[in-house]
Every structure is written in C-alpha cells, then in structure tokens.
Tab-separated table of C-alpha atoms in Angstrom:
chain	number	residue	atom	x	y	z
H	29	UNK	CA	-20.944	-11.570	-90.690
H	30	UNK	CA	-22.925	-11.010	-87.291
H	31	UNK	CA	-22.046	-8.225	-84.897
H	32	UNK	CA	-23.284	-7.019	-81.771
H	33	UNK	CA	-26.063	-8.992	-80.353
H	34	UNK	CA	-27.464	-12.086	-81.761
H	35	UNK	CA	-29.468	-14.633	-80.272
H	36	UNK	CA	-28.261	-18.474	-81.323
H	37	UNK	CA	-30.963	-21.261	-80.598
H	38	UNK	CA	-32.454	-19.169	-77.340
H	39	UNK	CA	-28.391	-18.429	-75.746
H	40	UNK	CA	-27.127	-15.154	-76.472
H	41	UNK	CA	-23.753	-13.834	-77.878
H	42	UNK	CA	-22.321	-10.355	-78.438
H	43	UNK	CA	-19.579	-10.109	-81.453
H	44	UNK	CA	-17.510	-7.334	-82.036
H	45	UNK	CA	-17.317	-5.302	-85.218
H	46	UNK	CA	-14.758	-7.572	-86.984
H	47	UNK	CA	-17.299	-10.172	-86.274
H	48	UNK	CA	-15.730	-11.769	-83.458
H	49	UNK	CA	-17.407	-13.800	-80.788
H	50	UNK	CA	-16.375	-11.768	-77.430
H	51	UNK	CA	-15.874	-13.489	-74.166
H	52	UNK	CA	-15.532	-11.495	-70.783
H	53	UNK	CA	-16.636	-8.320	-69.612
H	54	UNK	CA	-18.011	-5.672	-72.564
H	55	UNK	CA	-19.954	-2.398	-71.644
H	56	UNK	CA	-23.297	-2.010	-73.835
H	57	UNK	CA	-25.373	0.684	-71.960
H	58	UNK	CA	-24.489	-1.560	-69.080
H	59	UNK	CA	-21.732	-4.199	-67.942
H	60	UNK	CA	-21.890	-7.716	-69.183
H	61	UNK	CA	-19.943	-10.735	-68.446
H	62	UNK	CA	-19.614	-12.868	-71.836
H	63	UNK	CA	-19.211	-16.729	-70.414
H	64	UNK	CA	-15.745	-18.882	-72.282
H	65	UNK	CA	-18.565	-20.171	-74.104
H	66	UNK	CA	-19.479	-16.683	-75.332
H	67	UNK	CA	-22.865	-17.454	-73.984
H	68	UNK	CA	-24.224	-14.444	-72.006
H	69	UNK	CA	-24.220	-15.180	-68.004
H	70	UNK	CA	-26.769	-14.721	-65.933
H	71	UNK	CA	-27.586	-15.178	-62.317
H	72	UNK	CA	-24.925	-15.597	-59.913
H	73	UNK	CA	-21.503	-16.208	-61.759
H	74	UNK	CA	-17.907	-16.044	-61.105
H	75	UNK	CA	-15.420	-13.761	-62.575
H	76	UNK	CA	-12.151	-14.183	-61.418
H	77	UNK	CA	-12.233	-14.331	-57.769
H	78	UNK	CA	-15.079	-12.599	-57.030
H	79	UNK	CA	-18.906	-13.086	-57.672
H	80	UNK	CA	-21.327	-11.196	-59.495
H	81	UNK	CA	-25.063	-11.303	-60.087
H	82	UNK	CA	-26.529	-10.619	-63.531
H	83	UNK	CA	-30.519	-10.355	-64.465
H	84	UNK	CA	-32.208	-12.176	-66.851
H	85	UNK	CA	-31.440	-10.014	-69.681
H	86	UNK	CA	-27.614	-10.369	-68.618
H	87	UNK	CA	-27.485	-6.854	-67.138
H	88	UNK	CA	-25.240	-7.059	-64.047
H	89	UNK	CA	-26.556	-5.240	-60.777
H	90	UNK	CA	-24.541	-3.116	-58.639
H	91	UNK	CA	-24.795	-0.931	-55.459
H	92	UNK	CA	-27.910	-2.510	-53.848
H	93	UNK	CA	-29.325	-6.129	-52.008
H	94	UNK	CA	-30.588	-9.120	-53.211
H	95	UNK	CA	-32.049	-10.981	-50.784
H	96	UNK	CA	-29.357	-11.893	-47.708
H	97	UNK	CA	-26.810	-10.630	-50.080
H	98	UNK	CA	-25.037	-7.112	-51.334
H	99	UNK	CA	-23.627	-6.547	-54.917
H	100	UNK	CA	-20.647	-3.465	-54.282
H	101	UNK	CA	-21.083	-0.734	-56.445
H	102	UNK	CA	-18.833	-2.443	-58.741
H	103	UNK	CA	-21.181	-5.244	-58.841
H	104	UNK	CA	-19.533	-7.482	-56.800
H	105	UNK	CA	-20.821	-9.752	-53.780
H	106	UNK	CA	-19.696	-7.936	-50.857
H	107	UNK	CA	-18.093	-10.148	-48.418
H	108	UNK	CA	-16.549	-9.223	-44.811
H	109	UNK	CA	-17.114	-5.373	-43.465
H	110	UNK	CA	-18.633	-3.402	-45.986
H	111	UNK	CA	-19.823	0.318	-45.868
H	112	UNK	CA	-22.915	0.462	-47.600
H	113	UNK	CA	-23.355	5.107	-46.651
H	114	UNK	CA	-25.189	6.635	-44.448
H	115	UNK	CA	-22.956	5.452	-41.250
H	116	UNK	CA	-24.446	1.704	-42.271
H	117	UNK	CA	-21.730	-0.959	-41.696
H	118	UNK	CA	-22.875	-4.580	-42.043
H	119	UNK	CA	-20.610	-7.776	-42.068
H	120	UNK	CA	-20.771	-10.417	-44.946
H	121	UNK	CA	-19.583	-14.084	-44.583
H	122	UNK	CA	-17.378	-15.668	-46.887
H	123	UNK	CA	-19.937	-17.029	-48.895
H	124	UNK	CA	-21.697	-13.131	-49.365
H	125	UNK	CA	-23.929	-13.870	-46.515
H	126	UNK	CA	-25.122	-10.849	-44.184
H	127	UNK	CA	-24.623	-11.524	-41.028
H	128	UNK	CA	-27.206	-10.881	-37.816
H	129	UNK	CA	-26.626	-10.752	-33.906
H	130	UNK	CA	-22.713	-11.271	-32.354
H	131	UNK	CA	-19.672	-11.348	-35.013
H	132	UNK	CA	-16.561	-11.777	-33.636
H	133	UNK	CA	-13.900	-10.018	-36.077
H	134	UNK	CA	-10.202	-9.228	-35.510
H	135	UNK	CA	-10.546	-9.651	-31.954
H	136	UNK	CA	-13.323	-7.701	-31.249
H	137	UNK	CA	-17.085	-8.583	-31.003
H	138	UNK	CA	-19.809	-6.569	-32.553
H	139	UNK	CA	-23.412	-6.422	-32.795
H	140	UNK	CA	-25.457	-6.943	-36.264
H	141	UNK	CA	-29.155	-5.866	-35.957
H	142	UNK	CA	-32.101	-6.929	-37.599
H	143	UNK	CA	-31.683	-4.966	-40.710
H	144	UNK	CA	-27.916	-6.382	-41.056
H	145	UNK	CA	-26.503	-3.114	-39.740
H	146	UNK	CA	-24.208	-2.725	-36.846
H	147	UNK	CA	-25.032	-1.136	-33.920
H	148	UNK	CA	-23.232	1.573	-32.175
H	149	UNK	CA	-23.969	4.056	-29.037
H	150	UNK	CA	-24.565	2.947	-25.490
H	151	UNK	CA	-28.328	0.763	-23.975
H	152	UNK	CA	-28.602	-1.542	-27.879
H	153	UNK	CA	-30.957	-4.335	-27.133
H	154	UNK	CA	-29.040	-7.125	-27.533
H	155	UNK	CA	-29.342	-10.881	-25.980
H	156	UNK	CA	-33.161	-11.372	-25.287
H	157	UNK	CA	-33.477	-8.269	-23.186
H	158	UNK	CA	-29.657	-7.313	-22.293
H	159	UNK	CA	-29.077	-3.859	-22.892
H	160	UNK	CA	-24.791	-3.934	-24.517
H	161	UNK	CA	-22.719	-0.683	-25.374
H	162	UNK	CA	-20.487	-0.439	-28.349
H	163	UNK	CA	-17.889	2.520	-29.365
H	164	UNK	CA	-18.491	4.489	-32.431
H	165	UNK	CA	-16.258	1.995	-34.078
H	166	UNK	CA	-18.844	-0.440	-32.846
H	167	UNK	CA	-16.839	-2.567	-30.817
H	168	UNK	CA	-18.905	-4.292	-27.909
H	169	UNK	CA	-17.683	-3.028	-24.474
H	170	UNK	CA	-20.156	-4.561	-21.949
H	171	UNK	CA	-23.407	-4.819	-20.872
H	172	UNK	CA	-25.465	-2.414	-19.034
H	173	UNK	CA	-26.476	-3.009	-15.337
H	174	UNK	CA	-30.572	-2.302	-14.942
C-alpha cells in the first residue's frame, strides 16, 4: 500500500496513511494543491475562485511577484487594490494583472508608477511631463501649474 509521495509514470500523487489517493490542498513542509485527478498541479491553477501559482516541484508561492503578477501571502493572485507593506499600494486587474499609469476606481482616479506602485504627495510626474497631486489616500486632485 503506497503512502505519501509516489511518482506514477512521471505525474505525481500524495496518499495518505490509510493509503488513500488525496485530492485538494495538503501541507507537506509546504502547501500543495492535489488536482481531482490526484495529479500534483503546477503552474498557474485554479482553486475555487481564486488562482494560485505552484513551481515545478508543486510547491505553491506566496507573498512575492511573478512577473506582471502578485501571489498574496496566502498564495493567491492578487487582484484589485492590494497592500503589498511598506506604504506600497498597487492595483491588479481582474485577470491578476498590475496595473501602470491612470486607474480609475470607485470614482476616483489614481496614479500607478513604473514599479506598479501608486503615487501619493504633491509635483508626481505624470502625463509626459505634467506634474499631478494626489492625497495620502492617493486620489488624483489636479495638476500643477509651472
């Protein structure tokens, strides 16, 4: 009877230690997702209604980028307004996208910079060469005359 890990023509499979094939989330030194299939998932997959990303060895990532995208410290995709510390706001589209330049959210517009962040304070470059001002909040409330 196999338990724990076991590797079945190159697809992997973790059974509990009845000997049950497990499906879902399990904890092993790290947080797995265990496909219907009982096939280990990796890359970007789909738990319930949110997304997750999970390294080759089926490890899921949490708390930091990949590429245009953030995993939450619960691993999942971040998507709208998401505090990622330090004072660092950034906005995520609906497909986990971070978002650059004007975003125009709950009635408000705001200003992403380069780095995904948005800005706040008064004289932000924004616009080829306007200079905008934005509450601590962030929320845009003109532009500067020079």
């Amino acid at each position: 009877m196999a338990t724990g890990w076991a590797d079945i023509n190159g697809s992997y499979y973790h059974f509990s230690g009845s000997g049950s094939m497990q499906t879902g989330w399990i904890y092993d030194n790290g947080w797995f997702y265990m496909q219907g299939s009982g096939v280990i998932a990796t890359g970007w997959f789909q738990a319930g209604n949110s997304w997750y990303y999970a390294d080759a060895g089926g490890y899921m990532l949490s708390g930091q980028w990949l590429g245009d995208y953030y995993l939450n410290g619960n691993g999942s995709m971040a998507t709208g307004w998401t505090y990622l510390g330090d004072g660092n706001w950034s906005y995520f589209n609906g497909s986990g996208r971070v978002q650059y330049g004007w975003v125009y959210s709950n009635g408000n517009w705001y200003w992403i910079d380069q780095v995904g962040y948005m800005v706040t304070g008064y004289g932000n470059e924004v616009d080829n060469g306007k200079y905008g001002d934005f509450t601590d909040s962030g929320v845009f409330t003109g532009y500067e005359n020079y």
